[in-house]
Amino acid sequence: MRFLSIGECMAEMSPAGDPRDPRAYRLDYAGDTYNTAWYFRRLRPDAGCAYLSAAGDDAPSDAMVSAIGSAGVDTRFIQRRAGESIGLYMIVLDGAERRFCYWRSASAARNLAEDPARLDAAMEASDLLFFSGITLGILPRAGRQALLDALSRARARGRTVAFDPNLRPALWSDADEMRAWIMRGAQVCDIALPSREDDAAHFGDRDGQAVLDRYRSAGARCVVVKDGPGPVLYAAGEEIGAVETPPADSVVDTTAAGDAFNAGFLSRFDSGEDMAGRIARASSLARHVISVRGALAPPPDAALLS
Ligand code: ADP
């Protein structure tokens, strides 16, 4: 099985936690679709796992692509663009609250869908394709359409497409534009992985069932609705159900809980395991991720997921 995740990875600067030096920061690399690839790689060392994106040709781009490669994620579909660079975000502590400040408007990843032939080649070399509402949000209008068209072609050639709507109003010029493109994304996917809270807030869905129904009506044959500590609702073909989420021992940092959940669920794509089992594994991984600080928690003990 060959997994391809599509989107933007950024440099992340997070407080180093040194009280004597509040200006000490730590450099990492993260981004929703990259986080999912990172976890997928750890869960499935036997499978293909590649990242489709774009970076520049400067030193920060070199360092990021090298870090992605060192994490075991295949970088051959990360286009290197002359004269361009990568995006950056900084985590600023405001008491116990974490605020995210972004510098991403000039990121090369905004051009990741410029060449349809590149998209087709990467998708052709993969079985399971994953993208998000953030991937769509960072792209210019023509890029969004080019990506959706390429995903439709790949799907017609038998590839499976998974989509996390990951609604981020700040990336869109207005809420109507965001909703319209998210639903276009939904129309090209087989598997939708929305979050009840975000989707209800931005689409006005009254509950998880309404979220599920909206993605099913758009054409997704498999929908899994995450809901923080609440039960995960799902539908796959005619099968509909809910899986309780076991309570977390401690909630330290919920960053990337949804990204890790997606990796846990998608990593069992070819296993033949039933939906409830796949969701339980995804929840185990997400529970581990929220119990530690940072997006990319140290590799989970495989026993957590068995
Ligand atoms: P997102 O990060 O995409 O907003 P959620 O907040 O719904 O997604 O969380 C994703 C998954 O993480 C949940 O389905 C659940 O498995 C796990 N999770 C999140 N918050 C909690 C919590 N407080 N207790 C237990 N599990 C949680």
mmCIF file of C-alpha atoms and ligand atoms in Angstrom:
data_model
loop_
_atom_site.group_PDB
_atom_site.id
_atom_site.type_symbol
_atom_site.label_atom_id
_atom_site.label_comp_id
_atom_site.label_asym_id
_atom_site.label_seq_id
_atom_site.Cartn_x
_atom_site.Cartn_y
_atom_site.Cartn_z
ATOM 1 C CA MET A 1 0.000 0.000 0.000
ATOM 2 C CA ARG A 2 1.319 3.408 -0.991
ATOM 3 C CA PHE A 3 0.101 6.471 0.910
ATOM 4 C CA LEU A 4 0.427 9.996 -0.504
ATOM 5 C CA SER A 5 -0.343 13.017 1.662
ATOM 6 C CA ILE A 6 -0.739 16.403 -0.055
ATOM 7 C CA GLY A 7 -0.296 19.830 1.537
ATOM 8 C CA GLU A 8 2.008 22.242 3.313
ATOM 9 C CA CYS A 9 4.660 21.523 5.921
ATOM 10 C CA MET A 10 6.097 24.566 7.719
ATOM 11 C CA ALA A 11 8.942 25.428 10.025
ATOM 12 C CA GLU A 12 7.581 25.499 13.572
ATOM 13 C CA MET A 13 9.185 27.612 16.297
ATOM 14 C CA SER A 14 7.988 26.609 19.751
ATOM 15 C CA PRO A 15 9.138 27.973 23.129
ATOM 16 C CA ALA A 16 12.075 25.876 24.339
ATOM 17 C CA GLY A 17 10.657 25.947 27.850
ATOM 18 C CA ASP A 18 13.697 27.609 29.440
ATOM 19 C CA PRO A 19 12.370 30.064 32.076
ATOM 20 C CA ARG A 20 15.767 31.869 32.194
ATOM 21 C CA ASP A 21 15.647 32.519 28.478
ATOM 22 C CA PRO A 22 12.139 33.211 27.169
ATOM 23 C CA ARG A 23 13.646 33.936 23.766
ATOM 24 C CA ALA A 24 14.970 30.393 23.378
ATOM 25 C CA TYR A 25 12.966 28.605 20.696
ATOM 26 C CA ARG A 26 13.043 25.127 19.223
ATOM 27 C CA LEU A 27 12.800 24.485 15.483
ATOM 28 C CA ASP A 28 10.580 21.673 14.221
ATOM 29 C CA TYR A 29 8.541 21.000 11.104
ATOM 30 C CA ALA A 30 4.795 20.418 11.078
ATOM 31 C CA GLY A 31 1.539 20.975 9.199
ATOM 32 C CA ASP A 32 -1.718 18.997 9.256
ATOM 33 C CA THR A 33 -1.129 16.755 6.225
ATOM 34 C CA TYR A 34 2.557 16.317 7.085
ATOM 35 C CA ASN A 35 1.651 15.318 10.652
ATOM 36 C CA THR A 36 -0.624 12.633 9.229
ATOM 37 C CA ALA A 37 2.172 11.362 6.956
ATOM 38 C CA TRP A 38 4.592 11.365 9.923
ATOM 39 C CA TYR A 39 2.268 9.231 12.055
ATOM 40 C CA PHE A 40 1.343 7.019 9.124
ATOM 41 C CA ARG A 41 5.032 6.267 8.547
ATOM 42 C CA ARG A 42 5.433 5.193 12.177
ATOM 43 C CA LEU A 43 2.360 2.996 12.102
ATOM 44 C CA ARG A 44 3.177 1.417 8.740
ATOM 45 C CA PRO A 45 6.930 1.044 8.242
ATOM 46 C CA ASP A 46 6.126 -1.567 5.567
ATOM 47 C CA ALA A 47 4.010 0.740 3.361
ATOM 48 C CA GLY A 48 4.918 3.539 0.960
ATOM 49 C CA CYS A 49 4.487 6.981 2.501
ATOM 50 C CA ALA A 50 5.205 10.103 0.442
ATOM 51 C CA TYR A 51 4.502 13.806 0.803
ATOM 52 C CA LEU A 52 3.407 15.944 -2.155
ATOM 53 C CA SER A 53 4.249 19.612 -1.653
ATOM 54 C CA ALA A 54 6.592 22.365 -2.820
ATOM 55 C CA ALA A 55 9.530 24.091 -1.142
ATOM 56 C CA GLY A 56 12.093 26.645 -2.241
ATOM 57 C CA ASP A 57 15.793 26.231 -2.917
ATOM 58 C CA ASP A 58 17.140 28.140 0.095
ATOM 59 C CA ALA A 59 18.731 26.778 3.288
ATOM 60 C CA PRO A 60 15.460 26.629 5.309
ATOM 61 C CA SER A 61 13.857 24.634 2.462
ATOM 62 C CA ASP A 62 16.849 22.263 2.362
ATOM 63 C CA ALA A 63 16.633 21.747 6.130
ATOM 64 C CA MET A 64 12.893 21.045 6.037
ATOM 65 C CA VAL A 65 13.037 18.580 3.135
ATOM 66 C CA SER A 66 15.960 16.850 4.812
ATOM 67 C CA ALA A 67 13.996 16.576 8.094
ATOM 68 C CA ILE A 68 10.990 15.116 6.246
ATOM 69 C CA GLY A 69 13.269 12.563 4.598
ATOM 70 C CA SER A 70 14.929 11.731 7.922
ATOM 71 C CA ALA A 71 11.478 11.021 9.343
ATOM 72 C CA GLY A 72 11.178 8.297 6.724
ATOM 73 C CA VAL A 73 8.687 10.139 4.524
ATOM 74 C CA ASP A 74 9.469 9.974 0.799
ATOM 75 C CA THR A 75 10.308 13.502 -0.466
ATOM 76 C CA ARG A 76 10.459 12.815 -4.181
ATOM 77 C CA PHE A 77 7.135 14.600 -4.790
ATOM 78 C CA ILE A 78 8.238 17.780 -3.014
ATOM 79 C CA GLN A 79 8.996 20.142 -5.860
ATOM 80 C CA ARG A 80 11.964 22.478 -5.287
ATOM 81 C CA ARG A 81 11.223 25.934 -6.718
ATOM 82 C CA ALA A 82 14.014 28.382 -7.501
ATOM 83 C CA GLY A 83 13.922 31.655 -5.572
ATOM 84 C CA GLU A 84 11.109 30.519 -3.237
ATOM 85 C CA SER A 85 10.995 29.486 0.422
ATOM 86 C CA ILE A 86 8.840 27.750 3.039
ATOM 87 C CA GLY A 87 6.202 28.972 5.497
ATOM 88 C CA LEU A 88 6.863 29.467 9.203
ATOM 89 C CA TYR A 89 4.750 29.579 12.338
ATOM 90 C CA MET A 90 5.587 30.501 15.877
ATOM 91 C CA ILE A 91 3.851 29.231 18.988
ATOM 92 C CA VAL A 92 3.445 32.057 21.499
ATOM 93 C CA LEU A 93 2.504 31.216 25.072
ATOM 94 C CA ASP A 94 -0.169 33.461 26.517
ATOM 95 C CA GLY A 95 -0.342 32.084 30.067
ATOM 96 C CA ALA A 96 -1.400 28.462 29.541
ATOM 97 C CA GLU A 97 -2.908 29.272 26.120
ATOM 98 C CA ARG A 98 -0.922 28.642 22.953
ATOM 99 C CA ARG A 99 -1.338 31.088 20.088
ATOM 100 C CA PHE A 100 -0.172 30.284 16.558
ATOM 101 C CA CYS A 101 1.281 33.144 14.461
ATOM 102 C CA TYR A 102 1.891 32.381 10.786
ATOM 103 C CA TRP A 103 4.187 33.650 8.035
ATOM 104 C CA ARG A 104 3.009 31.543 5.124
ATOM 105 C CA SER A 105 1.716 33.871 2.419
ATOM 106 C CA ALA A 106 4.919 33.485 0.357
ATOM 107 C CA SER A 107 5.324 29.746 0.944
ATOM 108 C CA ALA A 108 6.261 27.694 -2.130
ATOM 109 C CA ALA A 109 3.573 25.159 -1.122
ATOM 110 C CA ARG A 110 0.986 27.581 -2.523
ATOM 111 C CA ASN A 111 2.240 26.485 -5.949
ATOM 112 C CA LEU A 112 2.105 22.741 -5.343
ATOM 113 C CA ALA A 113 -0.710 22.241 -7.863
ATOM 114 C CA GLU A 114 0.740 24.346 -10.674
ATOM 115 C CA ASP A 115 1.752 21.417 -12.858
ATOM 116 C CA PRO A 116 -1.039 18.870 -13.494
ATOM 117 C CA ALA A 117 1.429 16.348 -14.957
ATOM 118 C CA ARG A 118 3.369 16.344 -11.658
ATOM 119 C CA LEU A 119 0.159 15.737 -9.731
ATOM 120 C CA ASP A 120 -0.873 12.917 -12.049
ATOM 121 C CA ALA A 121 2.535 11.214 -11.781
ATOM 122 C CA ALA A 122 2.552 11.329 -7.977
ATOM 123 C CA MET A 123 -1.024 10.072 -7.706
ATOM 124 C CA GLU A 124 -0.387 7.344 -10.256
ATOM 125 C CA ALA A 125 2.428 6.058 -8.017
ATOM 126 C CA SER A 126 0.113 5.881 -4.969
ATOM 127 C CA ASP A 127 -2.955 3.971 -3.793
ATOM 128 C CA LEU A 128 -4.403 6.117 -1.009
ATOM 129 C CA LEU A 129 -4.364 9.914 -1.443
ATOM 130 C CA PHE A 130 -4.988 12.340 1.402
ATOM 131 C CA PHE A 131 -5.587 16.101 1.399
ATOM 132 C CA SER A 132 -7.326 18.624 3.633
ATOM 133 C CA GLY A 133 -9.272 21.866 3.730
ATOM 134 C CA ILE A 134 -5.991 23.533 4.690
ATOM 135 C CA THR A 135 -4.399 22.185 1.497
ATOM 136 C CA LEU A 136 -7.249 23.773 -0.480
ATOM 137 C CA GLY A 137 -7.167 26.963 1.592
ATOM 138 C CA ILE A 138 -3.505 27.798 0.928
ATOM 139 C CA LEU A 139 -3.813 27.348 -2.846
ATOM 140 C CA PRO A 140 -4.760 30.066 -5.311
ATOM 141 C CA ARG A 141 -8.117 29.498 -6.976
ATOM 142 C CA ALA A 142 -6.644 27.884 -10.111
ATOM 143 C CA GLY A 143 -4.512 25.592 -7.938
ATOM 144 C CA ARG A 144 -7.544 24.422 -5.963
ATOM 145 C CA GLN A 145 -9.334 23.443 -9.145
ATOM 146 C CA ALA A 146 -6.212 21.801 -10.588
ATOM 147 C CA LEU A 147 -5.795 19.698 -7.444
ATOM 148 C CA LEU A 148 -9.457 18.628 -7.373
ATOM 149 C CA ASP A 149 -9.330 17.769 -11.089
ATOM 150 C CA ALA A 150 -6.203 15.650 -10.568
ATOM 151 C CA LEU A 151 -7.818 13.860 -7.612
ATOM 152 C CA SER A 152 -10.900 13.131 -9.750
ATOM 153 C CA ARG A 153 -8.726 11.677 -12.496
ATOM 154 C CA ALA A 154 -6.846 9.558 -9.970
ATOM 155 C CA ARG A 155 -10.098 8.342 -8.493
ATOM 156 C CA ALA A 156 -11.355 7.390 -11.943
ATOM 157 C CA ARG A 157 -8.160 5.303 -12.278
ATOM 158 C CA GLY A 158 -9.012 3.418 -9.085
ATOM 159 C CA ARG A 159 -7.156 5.456 -6.443
ATOM 160 C CA THR A 160 -8.878 6.079 -3.099
ATOM 161 C CA VAL A 161 -9.136 9.700 -1.945
ATOM 162 C CA ALA A 162 -9.406 10.727 1.720
ATOM 163 C CA PHE A 163 -10.215 14.271 2.892
ATOM 164 C CA ASP A 164 -10.162 16.057 6.238
ATOM 165 C CA PRO A 165 -12.126 19.320 5.859
ATOM 166 C CA ASN A 166 -9.982 20.982 8.584
ATOM 167 C CA LEU A 167 -11.880 24.270 8.472
ATOM 168 C CA ARG A 168 -9.623 27.325 8.969
ATOM 169 C CA PRO A 169 -11.539 30.543 8.218
ATOM 170 C CA ALA A 170 -8.311 32.615 8.326
ATOM 171 C CA LEU A 171 -7.146 30.938 5.100
ATOM 172 C CA TRP A 172 -10.248 31.971 3.152
ATOM 173 C CA SER A 173 -11.500 35.343 1.976
ATOM 174 C CA ASP A 174 -14.939 34.623 3.455
ATOM 175 C CA ALA A 175 -17.023 31.836 4.943
ATOM 176 C CA ASP A 176 -19.073 31.243 1.777
ATOM 177 C CA GLU A 177 -15.908 30.692 -0.250
ATOM 178 C CA MET A 178 -14.610 28.249 2.392
ATOM 179 C CA ARG A 179 -17.861 26.281 2.509
ATOM 180 C CA ALA A 180 -18.113 26.099 -1.297
ATOM 181 C CA TRP A 181 -14.553 24.746 -1.755
ATOM 182 C CA ILE A 182 -14.838 22.347 1.173
ATOM 183 C CA MET A 183 -17.908 20.797 -0.409
ATOM 184 C CA ARG A 184 -16.090 20.586 -3.760
ATOM 185 C CA GLY A 185 -13.370 18.724 -1.873
ATOM 186 C CA ALA A 186 -16.036 16.456 -0.399
ATOM 187 C CA GLN A 187 -17.303 15.652 -3.889
ATOM 188 C CA VAL A 188 -13.978 14.152 -4.986
ATOM 189 C CA CYS A 189 -13.376 12.016 -1.895
ATOM 190 C CA ASP A 190 -14.215 8.434 -0.972
ATOM 191 C CA ILE A 191 -13.403 8.888 2.727
ATOM 192 C CA ALA A 192 -14.306 12.078 4.661
ATOM 193 C CA LEU A 193 -12.839 12.665 8.135
ATOM 194 C CA PRO A 194 -14.573 15.791 9.520
ATOM 195 C CA SER A 195 -14.726 17.065 13.109
ATOM 196 C CA ARG A 196 -18.169 17.615 14.578
ATOM 197 C CA GLU A 197 -17.293 20.808 16.437
ATOM 198 C CA ASP A 198 -15.647 22.642 13.492
ATOM 199 C CA ASP A 199 -18.180 21.525 10.942
ATOM 200 C CA ALA A 200 -21.162 22.363 13.134
ATOM 201 C CA ALA A 201 -19.703 25.817 13.802
ATOM 202 C CA HIS A 202 -19.138 26.669 10.142
ATOM 203 C CA PHE A 203 -21.897 24.762 8.350
ATOM 204 C CA GLY A 204 -24.568 25.058 11.045
ATOM 205 C CA ASP A 205 -25.030 21.269 11.325
ATOM 206 C CA ARG A 206 -27.103 20.541 14.406
ATOM 207 C CA ASP A 207 -25.171 17.414 15.435
ATOM 208 C CA GLY A 208 -22.673 14.768 14.316
ATOM 209 C CA GLN A 209 -25.340 12.925 12.330
ATOM 210 C CA ALA A 210 -26.003 16.066 10.275
ATOM 211 C CA VAL A 211 -22.251 16.392 9.590
ATOM 212 C CA LEU A 212 -22.141 12.763 8.507
ATOM 213 C CA ASP A 213 -25.198 13.126 6.271
ATOM 214 C CA ARG A 214 -23.791 16.232 4.537
ATOM 215 C CA TYR A 215 -20.560 14.439 3.503
ATOM 216 C CA ARG A 216 -22.467 11.302 2.495
ATOM 217 C CA SER A 217 -24.802 13.367 0.332
ATOM 218 C CA ALA A 218 -21.757 14.948 -1.314
ATOM 219 C CA GLY A 219 -20.655 11.454 -2.382
ATOM 220 C CA ALA A 220 -18.246 10.134 0.286
ATOM 221 C CA ARG A 221 -18.941 6.418 0.757
ATOM 222 C CA CYS A 222 -17.105 6.364 4.087
ATOM 223 C CA VAL A 223 -17.500 9.170 6.658
ATOM 224 C CA VAL A 224 -15.941 9.266 10.131
ATOM 225 C CA VAL A 225 -16.954 12.166 12.382
ATOM 226 C CA LYS A 226 -14.408 12.962 15.124
ATOM 227 C CA ASP A 227 -15.807 14.658 18.190
ATOM 228 C CA GLY A 228 -13.076 15.336 20.770
ATOM 229 C CA PRO A 229 -13.909 13.158 23.804
ATOM 230 C CA GLY A 230 -17.323 12.247 22.336
ATOM 231 C CA PRO A 231 -18.240 9.081 20.420
ATOM 232 C CA VAL A 232 -17.017 8.806 16.826
ATOM 233 C CA LEU A 233 -19.917 8.414 14.383
ATOM 234 C CA TYR A 234 -19.289 6.572 11.169
ATOM 235 C CA ALA A 235 -20.937 5.361 8.004
ATOM 236 C CA ALA A 236 -19.375 3.006 5.479
ATOM 237 C CA GLY A 237 -21.664 1.905 2.694
ATOM 238 C CA GLU A 238 -24.812 0.712 4.423
ATOM 239 C CA GLU A 239 -23.114 0.257 7.806
ATOM 240 C CA ILE A 240 -23.691 3.056 10.321
ATOM 241 C CA GLY A 241 -22.425 3.113 13.899
ATOM 242 C CA ALA A 242 -20.739 4.936 16.743
ATOM 243 C CA VAL A 243 -17.577 4.061 18.659
ATOM 244 C CA GLU A 244 -17.153 5.380 22.210
ATOM 245 C CA THR A 245 -13.947 7.348 22.814
ATOM 246 C CA PRO A 246 -12.261 6.100 25.995
ATOM 247 C CA PRO A 247 -11.544 8.971 28.408
ATOM 248 C CA ALA A 248 -8.034 10.430 28.265
ATOM 249 C CA ASP A 249 -5.885 10.116 31.401
ATOM 250 C CA SER A 250 -4.506 13.587 30.810
ATOM 251 C CA VAL A 251 -5.017 16.261 28.185
ATOM 252 C CA VAL A 252 -1.735 18.153 27.811
ATOM 253 C CA ASP A 253 -1.903 19.470 24.241
ATOM 254 C CA THR A 254 -4.583 18.640 21.681
ATOM 255 C CA THR A 255 -2.470 19.856 18.730
ATOM 256 C CA ALA A 256 -2.558 17.273 15.931
ATOM 257 C CA ALA A 257 -5.059 14.966 17.670
ATOM 258 C CA GLY A 258 -7.170 14.945 14.519
ATOM 259 C CA ASP A 259 -4.109 14.502 12.261
ATOM 260 C CA ALA A 260 -2.945 11.501 14.281
ATOM 261 C CA PHE A 261 -6.472 10.072 14.333
ATOM 262 C CA ASN A 262 -6.537 10.306 10.519
ATOM 263 C CA ALA A 263 -3.211 8.454 10.296
ATOM 264 C CA GLY A 264 -4.423 5.750 12.677
ATOM 265 C CA PHE A 265 -7.594 5.247 10.667
ATOM 266 C CA LEU A 266 -5.983 5.385 7.212
ATOM 267 C CA SER A 267 -3.079 3.145 8.224
ATOM 268 C CA ARG A 268 -5.568 0.257 8.466
ATOM 269 C CA PHE A 269 -7.018 0.995 5.035
ATOM 270 C CA ASP A 270 -5.845 -2.280 3.493
ATOM 271 C CA SER A 271 -6.165 -4.420 6.643
ATOM 272 C CA GLY A 272 -9.669 -5.769 6.180
ATOM 273 C CA GLU A 273 -10.341 -4.728 9.777
ATOM 274 C CA ASP A 274 -13.889 -3.523 10.495
ATOM 275 C CA MET A 275 -14.738 0.152 10.961
ATOM 276 C CA ALA A 276 -15.124 -0.076 14.736
ATOM 277 C CA GLY A 277 -11.669 -1.658 15.086
ATOM 278 C CA ARG A 278 -10.021 0.932 12.838
ATOM 279 C CA ILE A 279 -11.666 3.782 14.733
ATOM 280 C CA ALA A 280 -10.650 2.326 18.110
ATOM 281 C CA ARG A 281 -7.008 2.224 16.957
ATOM 282 C CA ALA A 282 -7.215 5.773 15.629
ATOM 283 C CA SER A 283 -8.618 6.945 18.983
ATOM 284 C CA SER A 284 -5.829 5.151 20.886
ATOM 285 C CA LEU A 285 -3.210 7.006 18.894
ATOM 286 C CA ALA A 286 -5.019 10.361 19.263
ATOM 287 C CA ARG A 287 -5.305 9.805 23.008
ATOM 288 C CA HIS A 288 -1.566 9.240 23.186
ATOM 289 C CA VAL A 289 -0.904 12.408 21.158
ATOM 290 C CA ILE A 290 -3.002 14.648 23.416
ATOM 291 C CA SER A 291 -1.169 13.344 26.483
ATOM 292 C CA VAL A 292 2.153 14.859 25.340
ATOM 293 C CA ARG A 293 3.256 18.311 24.216
ATOM 294 C CA GLY A 294 3.792 19.072 20.525
ATOM 295 C CA ALA A 295 2.289 17.965 17.202
ATOM 296 C CA LEU A 296 4.658 15.061 16.605
ATOM 297 C CA ALA A 297 4.748 13.020 19.765
ATOM 298 C CA PRO A 298 7.492 10.409 20.113
ATOM 299 C CA PRO A 299 6.575 7.269 18.202
ATOM 300 C CA PRO A 300 3.750 5.520 19.991
ATOM 301 C CA ASP A 301 4.348 2.113 21.432
ATOM 302 C CA ALA A 302 2.970 -0.311 18.868
ATOM 303 C CA ALA A 303 1.197 -2.022 21.748
ATOM 304 C CA LEU A 304 -0.994 1.073 22.102
ATOM 305 C CA LEU A 305 -2.544 0.234 18.807
ATOM 306 C CA SER A 306 -2.856 -3.510 18.925
HETATM 307 P P1 ADP B 1 -9.533 17.825 15.639
HETATM 308 O O1 ADP B 1 -8.178 17.824 16.307
HETATM 309 O O2 ADP B 1 -9.466 17.495 14.172
HETATM 310 O O3 ADP B 1 -10.390 18.995 15.966
HETATM 311 P P2 ADP B 1 -10.951 16.276 17.637
HETATM 312 O O4 ADP B 1 -10.737 17.369 18.634
HETATM 313 O O5 ADP B 1 -12.340 15.867 17.397
HETATM 314 O O6 ADP B 1 -10.290 16.556 16.221
HETATM 315 O O7 ADP B 1 -10.097 15.053 18.163
HETATM 316 C C1 ADP B 1 -9.672 14.006 17.333
HETATM 317 C C2 ADP B 1 -9.637 12.722 18.112
HETATM 318 O O8 ADP B 1 -8.738 12.864 19.226
HETATM 319 C C3 ADP B 1 -10.968 12.340 18.743
HETATM 320 O O9 ADP B 1 -11.791 11.624 17.839
HETATM 321 C C4 ADP B 1 -10.511 11.457 19.902
HETATM 322 O O10 ADP B 1 -10.166 10.168 19.443
HETATM 323 C C5 ADP B 1 -9.230 12.153 20.345
HETATM 324 N N1 ADP B 1 -9.520 13.132 21.416
HETATM 325 C C6 ADP B 1 -9.545 14.481 21.305
HETATM 326 N N2 ADP B 1 -9.832 15.059 22.482
HETATM 327 C C7 ADP B 1 -9.993 14.049 23.380
HETATM 328 C C8 ADP B 1 -10.280 13.968 24.785
HETATM 329 N N3 ADP B 1 -10.488 15.070 25.532
HETATM 330 N N4 ADP B 1 -10.349 12.741 25.344
HETATM 331 C C9 ADP B 1 -10.132 11.609 24.636
HETATM 332 N N5 ADP B 1 -9.857 11.612 23.325
HETATM 333 C C10 ADP B 1 -9.787 12.803 22.690
#
